[in-house]
Amino acid sequence: MPLIASVLLPLPLPEAFDYAADEAMDLHVGDQVAVPLGPRLMRGVVTALRDATGHNRPLKAVESKLDDTPLTEGALAFLDWAARYAVSPPGDVLSMVLRGLRHPLPRPITGLVRSGRPPTKPTPARLKVLEAADDTPQRASALAAAAGVSAAVVKSLVEDGALLAVSLPAPDDFGDPDPNLPGPTLNPSQAAAAEVLVEMVQAGGFQAALLDGITGSGKTEVYLEAAAAALKADPHAQILLLLPEIALTQAVIARVTARFGAPPAEWHSAVPGPRRRRVWEAVATGTCRIVVGARSALFLPYRKLKLVVVDEEHDGSFKQEDGFVYHARDLAVARAKIEGAAVILASATPSLESLWNAEAGRYRWLRLSARHGTATLPDIDLVDLREHPPESGRWLSPVLKAAMAETYAKGEQTLLFLNRRGYAPLVLCRACGERMTSPDSQSWLVEHRYSGRLVCHLTGFSMKKPDACPHCGAKDSLVSIGPGVERLEEEARELFPEARIAVFSSDTAPDAESARTLVQAMEAGEIDILVATQAAAKGHNFPNLTLVGIVDADLGLRGGDLRAGERTYQLLAQATGRAGRADRPGRALIQTYAPDQAVMQALAAQDRDAFLNAESEARKEAGLPPFGRLAAIILSAEDGIRLETYARALAAAVPNAEGLEVYGPADAPLALIRGRRRKRFLVRADRMVDLQAFLSTWLARAKPPSWVRLQVDVDPYSFL
Ligand code: ADP
């Protein structure tokens, strides 16, 4: 019987293409196939098969079925759901799913064993090698070193047949986690939360829980109990642990390894390609049971996903804003639902969205309100900068300086938190007032002193800092305005010339390895003062850290988007939560010009609920998330006039709809990036409205011409 196979390709196309298929190929839905597209062959996935009898349009044929593991029904359903949710082509999601297959497999490692055949010429060197070799295969280089001979001698024995080459298992093979290893003894509130989660996992099927526990309360220990239960309940169960930052993965991997006696697979952009290819295959075949990864780990082809944990679920880094736009927390819940898995969202400062779901009873709500053991929460004080101003051109108030001196004298550590990379956020000319801006985005250039360059943090544009003002030509007239972490380090060095000071930002710790080195140095007490951006504010345990100074608490409140207050609260609560773990009491000082702001009061009083209730009320009144829904449409084009013309056409095509408003087009706050003009629409809808259906209908009525780039951002987090 002739068949037609619908094959989805990893391309931004609206739907799967039909190909003729031969029954002998024995195709199934989910199979990976090679199909012709224009002049080339492409990898695709079969999404449907139907009888071709009576079909008389000529179709190109599927070229071949590929060996790679087929995608499961769950993976395909998730792919569809994600595409619909994001109002994006399903091929864009498929391209993320197949990304792990782009790399070659790592080369197999061969080892040598004695074959039992004596060598034809038993020279002393050759005999030494045979003595060093035994029945466990060893690499040729190890064997040569052990026998103290050259590689050529070993090679000659292989050619001679006295040594036999065999494939060694990859050293980093996926070990089987042992859920029966003993975990720590949980304290009563941890045990109560763990019990609920274990029951949830044992019951099977989709259920969600919010693990809402203050920093240091032991959330990790608790969710690892749920992981143990999932592994015990099903010998094939797989677990996904999502983290917002690569910098956090090492610590979690170490804890998972210690708990289950086998390392989990790591998945993020810094993992080498061949290794990713192996992880992809092992996840697809089910031999890899636990994955610890960044948001893209959501798109791996799990065979039997039973538990998803989203740690630091409130974190904005879960939102992917380039290419396929999605929020990993929301997709994690969707994937769990589709796969019939449990999902645990963990945070010390949960998002309003998750709290709302917990309050409504859709998520089990588990609270841990005390730190484990004798560790106490830090004392938090506001420093009113109007009363205690720093010296001119300096950023640390006398109060904070005194606390730092005290801490240093006791041999304890300080963390100075400033969420701003580089040396100074603005460079201007003293002579003519010109501000140095980026030519491709018109945003301010940030001075980086380590590299001597001015950098646009938005587009990556950078230039050497000029000696003279490019506008008026005045020499040595450029001055740095405001502080970044590098400048703060300079100030700390002046104050404490003997102290060991380090900077932790994405510039000093650009990859997992350098982040780990810094974290380890801090843990080992090799740093007295750590000046850090948010890269170091999350998740780490520094036992000797007893003072956290928030240098500019008002920073996040400027710019004022929807979540500015919430985000500031979350970030500062995380940062202050670093102080005082184990049994040393900690303190946090928050420098602010607005101590009366609700956020600052809530932080000082450590009264999260009062703050969130007030935030919630305000959002409810305005119908904003989580009480309403938002979507942004971002248009960009090189030609501003043509862009305006299309934006107007799109505005005219807005369909009539109840419970929904469309705002715009307006110039985006970042009206120019890399030479492209940008415009935005914002859609607000009541929760009951099918926002995605509305967007699809609308966009179909005014399709963008090829010279306009159109991006849909459902539930936007950035309003730039
Ligand atoms: P959270 O994730 O809530 O910030 P962690 O799980 O990292 O908290 O726990 C904080 C610290 O307390 C860690 O060093 C952890 O090992 C320790 N800890 C938490 N619970 C226990 C327990 N029941 N027994 C022993 N140590 C614990």
XYZ file of C-alpha atoms and ligand atoms in Angstrom:
747
model
C 0.000 0.000 0.000
C 1.486 3.387 -0.944
C 1.749 5.816 1.964
C 2.047 9.540 2.463
C 4.311 10.683 5.275
C 3.959 14.175 6.745
C 7.494 15.223 7.556
C 8.244 18.193 9.778
C 11.501 19.944 8.912
C 13.565 22.049 11.317
C 12.762 25.241 9.405
C 10.420 28.186 10.030
C 7.644 26.756 7.849
C 3.966 26.834 8.778
C 3.470 23.055 8.535
C 4.865 19.605 7.753
C 5.433 18.620 4.085
C 4.009 15.514 2.443
C 6.323 12.884 0.965
C 5.605 9.555 -0.679
C 6.759 6.633 1.422
C 7.498 3.070 0.634
C 5.802 0.538 2.925
C 8.979 -1.515 2.989
C 10.654 1.327 4.822
C 8.477 0.465 7.823
C 7.965 4.067 8.862
C 6.333 5.104 12.121
C 5.299 8.445 13.535
C 8.340 9.939 15.300
C 10.908 8.358 12.984
C 13.730 10.513 11.738
C 14.073 10.510 7.977
C 16.095 12.116 5.203
C 13.950 13.887 2.636
C 14.741 15.993 -0.432
C 14.131 19.726 -0.144
C 15.075 21.566 -3.304
C 18.502 20.366 -4.299
C 19.515 19.009 -0.876
C 18.630 16.286 1.581
C 17.410 17.252 5.013
C 16.715 15.600 8.326
C 13.041 15.646 9.330
C 10.621 13.855 11.615
C 7.520 11.912 10.550
C 4.490 13.483 12.247
C 1.710 11.531 10.483
C 1.221 8.670 8.036
C -1.776 8.090 5.829
C -2.927 5.894 2.995
C -2.017 7.354 -0.385
C -4.627 5.434 -2.348
C -6.539 7.822 -4.572
C -3.970 10.558 -4.120
C -2.766 11.565 -7.542
C -0.606 14.638 -6.954
C 2.994 13.586 -7.557
C 5.076 13.710 -4.395
C 8.787 13.485 -3.797
C 9.729 10.352 -1.902
C 11.293 9.930 1.525
C 14.928 9.173 0.769
C 15.686 6.977 3.780
C 14.865 6.240 7.367
C 17.680 7.341 9.694
C 19.182 5.264 12.490
C 18.744 7.953 15.120
C 16.282 7.215 17.884
C 12.699 8.200 16.973
C 10.936 10.967 18.894
C 8.270 9.803 21.309
C 4.621 10.784 21.065
C 5.143 12.988 24.116
C 8.017 14.828 22.473
C 5.913 15.444 19.357
C 2.894 16.613 21.344
C 5.104 18.970 23.338
C 6.602 20.344 20.160
C 3.148 21.138 18.824
C 2.012 22.678 22.054
C 5.103 24.878 22.369
C 4.745 26.146 18.814
C 1.114 27.018 19.312
C 1.821 28.666 22.651
C 4.560 30.857 21.221
C 2.652 31.518 17.963
C 5.698 30.249 16.096
C 6.303 27.667 13.363
C 6.602 24.112 14.768
C 9.774 23.695 12.702
C 11.455 26.280 14.941
C 10.775 24.071 17.948
C 11.929 20.976 16.062
C 15.162 22.722 15.245
C 15.761 23.136 18.994
C 14.858 19.488 19.591
C 17.318 18.271 16.957
C 20.077 20.690 17.893
C 21.920 18.031 19.911
C 22.258 15.895 16.780
C 24.212 18.502 14.879
C 27.455 17.382 16.453
C 29.515 14.320 15.567
C 29.644 11.504 18.095
C 32.822 11.473 20.181
C 35.441 9.131 18.788
C 35.488 5.770 20.564
C 38.478 5.186 22.792
C 40.416 1.967 22.224
C 42.304 0.053 24.858
C 44.808 -2.786 24.545
C 44.802 -6.239 26.147
C 47.094 -9.251 25.808
C 45.859 -11.558 23.077
C 47.632 -14.572 24.493
C 49.758 -14.923 21.383
C 53.481 -14.600 22.073
C 55.306 -11.877 20.133
C 57.326 -13.004 17.146
C 60.423 -11.148 18.409
C 60.473 -11.079 22.227
C 62.806 -8.076 22.706
C 63.233 -6.842 26.313
C 61.201 -3.688 25.519
C 58.370 -5.771 24.086
C 58.376 -8.127 27.058
C 58.151 -5.152 29.433
C 55.016 -4.001 27.641
C 53.429 -7.440 27.843
C 54.262 -7.551 31.522
C 52.570 -4.186 32.062
C 49.508 -5.234 30.065
C 46.900 -7.429 31.711
C 43.306 -8.403 31.110
C 41.906 -4.902 31.753
C 42.203 -2.868 28.577
C 44.548 0.115 28.874
C 45.166 2.999 26.514
C 48.315 2.680 24.407
C 49.866 5.783 25.943
C 49.271 4.490 29.482
C 50.790 1.161 28.585
C 53.890 2.744 27.041
C 54.331 4.926 30.114
C 53.878 1.991 32.505
C 56.495 -0.072 30.657
C 58.822 2.889 30.168
C 59.041 2.334 26.399
C 58.148 4.374 23.336
C 54.738 4.341 21.686
C 56.282 2.622 18.667
C 57.025 -0.535 20.689
C 53.381 -0.784 21.772
C 52.226 -0.202 18.222
C 54.494 -2.958 16.884
C 52.974 -5.427 19.340
C 49.496 -4.606 18.046
C 50.652 -5.153 14.477
C 52.258 -8.368 15.593
C 48.995 -9.632 17.118
C 50.356 -9.961 20.675
C 48.166 -7.074 21.825
C 44.518 -6.779 20.906
C 42.645 -3.485 20.463
C 39.210 -3.332 22.115
C 36.738 -0.456 22.521
C 36.726 1.090 25.971
C 33.476 2.338 27.434
C 33.527 6.149 27.419
C 34.906 7.231 30.787
C 31.914 9.491 31.379
C 29.269 6.865 30.693
C 25.876 7.421 32.214
C 25.996 5.722 35.574
C 22.855 4.305 37.070
C 21.736 6.478 39.969
C 21.046 4.553 43.158
C 17.956 5.937 44.892
C 18.517 3.739 47.920
C 21.627 5.544 49.127
C 20.818 7.317 52.387
C 20.021 11.041 52.149
C 20.499 13.480 55.018
C 18.141 13.289 57.964
C 15.510 15.846 57.184
C 14.261 18.260 59.818
C 10.522 18.094 60.572
C 9.375 20.775 58.132
C 11.610 19.400 55.369
C 10.285 15.907 56.054
C 6.690 17.116 55.851
C 7.313 18.805 52.490
C 9.249 15.798 51.179
C 6.429 13.476 52.170
C 3.917 15.401 50.069
C 6.287 15.435 47.088
C 7.088 11.734 47.413
C 3.385 10.890 47.475
C 2.840 13.089 44.468
C 5.600 11.331 42.516
C 4.426 7.878 43.599
C 0.859 8.605 42.534
C 2.194 9.132 38.993
C 0.605 11.391 36.416
C 0.742 15.157 36.201
C 0.793 17.154 39.399
C 2.541 20.403 40.231
C 3.985 21.741 43.452
C 5.482 25.037 44.512
C 8.351 24.480 46.949
C 8.448 27.883 48.575
C 11.299 28.014 51.064
C 13.612 30.745 52.247
C 17.282 30.620 51.212
C 19.103 27.915 53.143
C 15.947 26.082 54.179
C 17.040 22.970 52.323
C 14.867 23.016 49.197
C 17.501 21.058 47.297
C 17.563 18.288 49.900
C 13.779 18.138 49.744
C 13.431 17.907 45.987
C 16.191 15.306 45.838
C 13.929 13.136 48.024
C 11.233 13.447 45.369
C 13.835 12.520 42.752
C 14.765 9.433 44.769
C 11.100 8.453 44.917
C 10.739 8.852 41.146
C 13.810 6.685 40.504
C 12.540 4.051 42.923
C 9.020 3.998 41.523
C 10.121 3.180 37.994
C 13.445 1.690 36.850
C 13.204 3.710 33.628
C 12.043 7.031 35.088
C 13.910 10.117 33.914
C 14.328 13.348 35.806
C 15.028 16.829 34.520
C 16.464 19.465 36.811
C 16.350 22.926 35.265
C 18.571 25.744 36.509
C 18.596 29.370 35.394
C 22.373 29.800 35.156
C 25.263 27.668 34.001
C 27.205 28.975 37.023
C 24.861 27.063 39.331
C 25.085 23.695 37.613
C 28.340 22.489 39.169
C 27.093 22.768 42.735
C 23.849 20.964 41.908
C 25.652 18.265 39.912
C 27.919 17.642 42.899
C 24.894 17.281 45.181
C 23.033 14.953 42.812
C 26.175 12.843 42.414
C 26.658 12.628 46.166
C 22.999 11.736 46.705
C 22.693 9.016 44.048
C 26.283 7.841 43.620
C 26.363 8.638 39.881
C 26.804 11.923 38.046
C 23.820 13.278 36.113
C 24.201 14.436 32.513
C 24.938 18.110 32.140
C 23.242 20.075 29.379
C 23.915 23.669 28.402
C 25.646 25.682 25.721
C 29.104 25.247 27.272
C 28.989 21.429 27.101
C 31.159 20.300 24.143
C 29.240 19.303 21.005
C 30.214 15.596 20.844
C 29.236 15.198 24.479
C 25.871 16.819 23.777
C 25.344 14.368 20.980
C 25.919 11.478 23.406
C 23.605 12.977 26.006
C 20.919 13.446 23.349
C 21.115 9.791 22.343
C 21.257 8.556 25.925
C 18.211 10.641 26.853
C 16.359 9.352 23.790
C 17.132 5.719 24.519
C 16.536 6.158 28.246
C 20.013 5.177 29.482
C 20.521 8.647 30.904
C 18.234 9.016 33.908
C 18.980 12.469 35.304
C 19.677 15.647 33.343
C 20.816 18.863 35.023
C 20.633 21.689 32.572
C 19.720 25.110 31.337
C 16.397 25.926 29.704
C 17.242 24.204 26.401
C 17.283 20.841 28.258
C 13.492 21.053 28.045
C 13.695 20.108 24.397
C 15.602 16.859 24.855
C 13.781 13.724 23.627
C 13.004 12.104 27.009
C 11.825 8.544 26.757
C 10.068 8.436 30.115
C 10.077 11.773 31.878
C 8.622 11.397 35.374
C 9.779 14.453 37.283
C 10.761 17.992 36.325
C 12.269 20.363 38.882
C 12.602 24.043 38.068
C 14.972 25.529 40.633
C 14.913 29.317 41.212
C 11.680 29.263 39.228
C 11.190 33.041 39.524
C 14.410 33.732 37.650
C 14.173 35.930 34.578
C 16.913 33.926 32.837
C 14.352 31.217 32.144
C 12.901 33.532 29.552
C 14.492 33.006 26.138
C 14.153 36.158 24.076
C 16.024 35.443 20.845
C 14.813 33.151 18.102
C 12.081 30.939 19.489
C 10.733 33.035 22.371
C 9.576 31.084 25.421
C 9.567 30.908 29.192
C 11.167 27.667 30.360
C 9.154 27.519 33.581
C 5.866 27.661 31.716
C 7.009 25.152 29.113
C 8.296 22.855 31.881
C 4.828 22.703 33.397
C 3.348 22.045 29.956
C 5.840 19.303 29.207
C 5.154 17.622 32.552
C 1.432 17.733 31.799
C 1.904 16.188 28.374
C 4.257 13.478 29.650
C 2.207 12.732 32.762
C 5.063 13.771 35.035
C 5.271 15.629 38.325
C 6.714 19.140 38.351
C 8.264 20.976 41.291
C 8.899 24.711 41.122
C 11.355 25.773 43.816
C 12.196 29.282 44.955
C 12.791 31.494 47.959
C 10.982 34.294 46.173
C 8.411 32.671 43.889
C 6.999 34.578 40.948
C 3.559 36.115 41.324
C 2.428 33.723 38.592
C 3.364 30.629 40.579
C 2.039 32.013 43.862
C -1.220 32.730 42.134
C -1.415 29.143 40.871
C -0.583 27.898 44.362
C -3.215 30.099 45.961
C -5.812 28.878 43.498
C -4.969 25.288 44.448
C -3.603 24.314 41.051
C -0.177 23.726 42.610
C 0.489 22.054 45.965
C 2.032 24.786 48.098
C 4.841 23.671 50.384
C 6.511 26.227 52.592
C 9.818 26.019 54.433
C 10.077 29.051 56.642
C 13.244 28.433 58.646
C 16.847 27.887 57.730
C 18.176 24.410 58.332
C 19.918 23.787 61.657
C 21.125 26.705 63.684
C 21.594 29.016 60.721
C 19.560 32.179 61.078
C 18.448 34.775 58.588
C 20.598 37.874 58.320
C 19.644 41.157 59.986
C 18.714 43.529 57.226
C 19.070 47.295 57.596
C 18.370 50.083 55.166
C 21.028 52.758 54.773
C 19.383 56.023 53.763
C 21.898 57.552 51.376
C 20.384 61.007 51.882
C 21.488 60.830 55.513
C 24.692 58.855 55.012
C 26.025 59.943 51.641
C 29.259 58.460 50.267
C 32.079 60.909 49.488
C 31.848 62.496 46.072
C 32.895 60.102 43.322
C 32.614 57.179 45.775
C 29.760 54.731 46.302
C 30.146 53.181 49.735
C 28.457 55.005 52.611
C 30.287 55.435 55.929
C 27.884 52.916 57.481
C 28.730 50.211 54.955
C 32.452 50.994 55.147
C 32.416 50.585 58.922
C 30.597 47.250 58.660
C 33.126 46.071 56.061
C 36.024 47.016 58.325
C 34.481 45.108 61.218
C 33.861 42.037 59.078
C 37.365 42.098 57.645
C 38.891 42.439 61.113
C 37.013 39.298 62.204
C 38.385 37.368 59.231
C 34.927 37.023 57.677
C 33.789 37.703 54.129
C 31.880 40.558 52.506
C 29.858 40.506 49.313
C 29.286 43.873 47.641
C 26.393 43.546 45.256
C 25.961 45.846 42.285
C 24.113 44.604 39.276
C 26.202 46.491 36.766
C 29.086 45.158 34.746
C 32.152 47.161 33.788
C 33.662 50.309 35.283
C 31.139 53.062 34.621
C 27.730 52.985 32.945
C 28.231 56.303 31.187
C 31.124 58.251 29.728
C 30.692 61.912 28.881
C 32.790 64.858 27.753
C 33.459 67.466 30.408
C 34.022 70.085 27.717
C 30.942 69.763 25.504
C 28.639 67.396 27.434
C 28.591 64.795 24.649
C 27.553 61.313 25.850
C 29.333 58.390 24.314
C 26.669 56.258 22.655
C 26.707 53.141 20.546
C 26.381 53.878 16.822
C 24.178 50.845 16.273
C 21.755 51.169 19.170
C 22.171 54.753 20.417
C 22.370 53.402 23.962
C 25.105 54.507 26.352
C 28.464 52.879 26.043
C 29.726 51.249 29.220
C 33.351 51.763 30.144
C 35.324 48.562 30.826
C 38.683 49.391 32.364
C 40.169 45.909 32.384
C 39.925 45.863 28.626
C 40.243 49.635 28.066
C 37.150 49.623 25.872
C 33.716 51.196 25.664
C 31.095 48.484 25.182
C 27.431 48.397 24.177
C 25.878 45.740 26.433
C 23.002 45.347 24.063
C 24.675 44.560 20.791
C 28.238 43.817 21.857
C 29.614 46.754 19.824
C 32.878 47.945 21.354
C 35.583 50.519 20.673
C 38.834 51.600 22.275
C 38.266 54.478 24.688
C 39.336 57.550 22.673
C 41.902 60.048 24.023
C 39.879 63.009 22.803
C 36.150 63.706 22.608
C 34.965 62.553 19.181
C 32.443 65.437 19.163
C 34.456 68.543 20.168
C 37.978 67.152 19.993
C 38.898 68.215 23.550
C 41.804 66.166 24.907
C 41.490 64.101 28.102
C 38.008 65.444 28.654
C 36.098 62.147 28.875
C 34.893 61.374 32.395
C 33.320 58.219 33.795
C 29.951 58.660 35.448
C 28.480 56.252 37.983
C 29.776 52.945 39.271
C 30.092 49.458 37.827
C 31.650 46.503 39.639
C 35.158 47.325 38.396
C 34.975 50.805 39.885
C 33.642 49.456 43.134
C 36.565 47.073 43.304
C 38.869 50.082 42.933
C 37.161 51.782 45.867
C 37.328 48.629 48.009
C 41.059 48.309 47.252
C 41.706 51.869 48.364
C 39.887 51.191 51.624
C 41.385 47.754 52.301
C 44.720 47.591 50.489
C 45.655 44.330 52.205
C 42.388 42.525 51.549
C 41.969 39.860 48.882
C 39.369 41.284 46.523
C 37.767 39.716 43.459
C 35.084 40.649 40.943
C 32.396 38.160 39.904
C 30.495 39.150 36.789
C 29.898 37.674 33.372
C 33.129 39.422 32.311
C 35.361 37.820 34.946
C 33.470 34.499 34.907
C 32.314 34.081 31.314
C 32.123 30.284 31.456
C 31.301 27.469 33.869
C 34.957 26.747 34.582
C 35.933 30.266 35.644
C 32.713 30.630 37.642
C 33.531 27.424 39.476
C 37.056 28.640 40.252
C 35.693 31.852 41.766
C 32.988 30.054 43.747
C 35.549 27.595 45.096
C 37.954 30.383 46.069
C 35.111 32.118 47.896
C 34.039 28.897 49.638
C 37.625 28.185 50.684
C 37.909 31.642 52.259
C 40.552 32.799 49.761
C 38.635 35.999 49.039
C 37.830 38.655 51.651
C 35.663 40.939 49.554
C 33.726 39.761 46.527
C 32.290 42.464 44.295
C 29.533 40.836 42.294
C 26.696 41.246 39.867
C 23.744 38.888 39.900
C 26.039 36.159 38.570
C 27.032 35.468 42.205
C 23.804 36.419 43.944
C 22.040 33.129 43.423
C 22.094 29.770 45.044
C 25.663 29.596 46.344
C 26.494 28.713 49.931
C 29.445 30.661 51.303
C 29.857 29.575 54.927
C 32.127 32.459 55.976
C 30.148 35.228 54.281
C 28.596 37.386 56.964
C 28.099 40.786 55.345
C 26.217 41.627 52.172
C 26.240 45.249 51.031
C 23.698 46.211 48.378
C 25.389 49.204 46.784
C 22.525 50.618 44.723
C 19.206 49.074 45.668
C 17.270 51.577 43.547
C 18.927 50.448 40.312
C 16.334 47.867 39.298
C 13.415 50.181 40.015
C 14.401 52.645 37.319
C 13.141 51.948 33.849
C 9.972 50.756 35.551
C 8.562 47.819 33.626
C 5.752 45.650 34.893
C 7.926 43.464 37.099
C 10.491 46.058 38.265
C 9.332 45.934 41.895
C 8.953 42.169 41.954
C 12.306 41.641 40.290
C 14.100 44.041 42.618
C 12.597 42.278 45.581
C 13.612 38.858 44.289
C 17.137 39.861 43.381
C 17.844 41.717 46.607
C 16.242 39.037 48.766
C 18.472 36.473 47.019
C 21.550 38.647 47.444
C 20.915 39.439 51.103
C 20.082 35.762 51.651
C 23.725 34.915 50.940
C 24.785 36.328 54.314
C 25.199 34.095 57.329
C 24.723 30.438 56.712
C 25.874 27.526 58.835
C 26.172 28.971 62.308
C 27.499 32.460 61.771
C 24.915 35.207 61.962
C 24.926 37.498 58.953
C 23.877 41.001 58.199
C 22.876 42.873 55.107
C 22.994 46.620 54.469
C 20.872 48.032 51.692
C 21.924 51.452 50.375
C 18.964 53.369 48.961
C 17.711 56.872 48.260
C 14.139 55.631 48.600
C 13.905 53.835 51.940
C 10.145 54.435 52.062
C 9.461 52.443 48.888
C 7.347 49.354 49.513
C 10.106 47.081 48.187
C 12.704 48.484 50.590
C 10.372 48.318 53.570
C 9.466 44.732 52.767
C 13.123 43.755 52.437
C 14.050 45.356 55.756
C 11.078 43.839 57.558
C 11.660 40.535 55.729
C 7.949 40.588 55.063
C 7.635 39.103 51.634
C 3.955 38.363 51.841
C 2.961 41.949 52.608
C 4.935 43.138 49.617
C 3.604 40.507 47.259
C 0.040 41.114 48.362
C 0.396 44.797 47.528
C 2.008 43.955 44.145
C -0.730 41.464 43.448
C -3.499 43.927 44.181
C -1.984 46.482 41.826
C -1.678 43.929 39.024
C -5.184 42.649 39.576
C -6.604 46.126 39.270
C -4.778 46.698 35.982
C -5.592 43.225 34.618
C -1.882 42.488 34.247
C -0.201 39.082 34.621
C -0.933 36.797 36.291
C -4.488 38.225 36.347
C -4.485 39.029 32.665
C -2.238 38.087 29.793
C 0.216 40.077 27.696
C 1.868 39.603 24.359
C 4.232 41.855 22.471
C 4.732 42.102 18.740
C 8.107 43.533 17.829
C 8.716 44.718 14.281
C 12.048 45.733 12.896
C 13.368 46.817 9.510
C 16.250 48.798 8.128
C 14.013 51.325 6.431
C 12.053 53.344 9.004
C 9.447 54.623 6.553
C 8.564 51.231 5.124
C 8.436 49.879 8.678
C 5.964 52.603 9.628
C 3.817 51.726 6.607
C 3.632 48.064 7.541
C 3.041 48.872 11.233
C 0.027 50.958 10.217
C -1.303 48.186 7.998
C -0.946 45.754 10.887
C -2.741 48.183 13.216
C -5.602 48.447 10.715
C -5.920 44.656 10.604
C -6.594 44.166 14.336
C -9.617 41.832 14.536
C -12.545 42.715 16.755
C -12.304 40.909 20.060
C -13.838 41.113 23.506
C -11.761 41.354 26.668
C -8.654 42.420 24.859
C -6.836 45.655 23.986
C -4.092 46.333 21.475
C -1.696 49.230 22.130
C 0.608 50.624 19.484
C 2.393 50.769 17.210
C 4.894 52.740 19.250
C 8.602 53.263 18.833
C 10.304 50.647 20.981
C 12.304 52.159 23.872
C 15.288 50.741 22.029
C 14.244 52.255 18.745
C 17.375 51.221 16.890
C 19.457 48.060 17.183
C 22.216 47.114 14.743
C 20.935 49.567 12.207
C 17.341 48.316 12.352
C 14.424 50.510 13.431
C 12.070 48.882 15.921
C 8.381 49.259 16.709
C 6.197 47.486 19.235
C 2.606 46.516 19.816
C 1.391 45.356 23.197
C -1.699 43.188 23.590
C -3.438 42.838 26.936
C -6.115 40.202 27.323
C -8.344 38.836 30.039
C -7.356 35.361 31.154
C -10.344 33.752 29.487
C -9.378 35.040 26.035
C -7.532 32.672 23.689
C -4.665 35.065 23.126
C -2.773 32.759 20.761
C -5.795 32.292 18.504
C -6.271 36.053 18.407
C -2.626 36.629 17.480
C -2.676 33.989 14.747
C -5.800 35.450 13.190
C -4.455 38.971 13.398
C -1.058 38.207 11.912
C -2.614 36.168 9.094
C -4.556 39.275 8.064
C -1.445 41.370 7.478
C 1.466 39.089 6.681
C 4.819 40.847 7.071
C 6.710 41.569 3.857
C 10.155 40.007 3.566
C 11.953 43.181 4.678
C 10.193 43.273 8.062
C 11.209 40.990 10.878
C 8.267 40.184 13.122
C 8.683 38.609 16.518
C 5.870 37.471 18.782
C 6.667 37.503 22.489
C 3.923 35.844 24.520
C 4.158 36.904 28.169
C 6.982 39.396 27.622
C 9.511 40.038 30.385
C 11.444 42.719 28.603
C 9.664 45.778 27.332
C 12.518 47.154 25.310
P 18.141 26.033 49.623
O 18.190 25.273 48.333
O 16.775 26.114 50.204
O 18.827 27.371 49.616
P 19.963 23.996 50.475
O 19.267 22.742 50.126
O 21.059 24.472 49.609
O 18.924 25.166 50.689
O 20.479 23.866 51.985
C 21.292 24.844 52.594
C 22.448 24.174 53.315
O 21.962 23.413 54.430
C 23.187 23.203 52.425
O 24.550 23.265 52.730
C 22.595 21.855 52.797
O 23.480 20.791 52.555
C 22.307 22.048 54.282
N 21.154 21.243 54.682
C 19.869 21.486 54.404
N 19.075 20.540 54.926
C 19.872 19.661 55.558
C 19.648 18.454 56.319
N 18.427 17.975 56.530
N 20.731 17.839 56.824
C 21.973 18.324 56.614
N 22.254 19.449 55.936
C 21.225 20.108 55.407
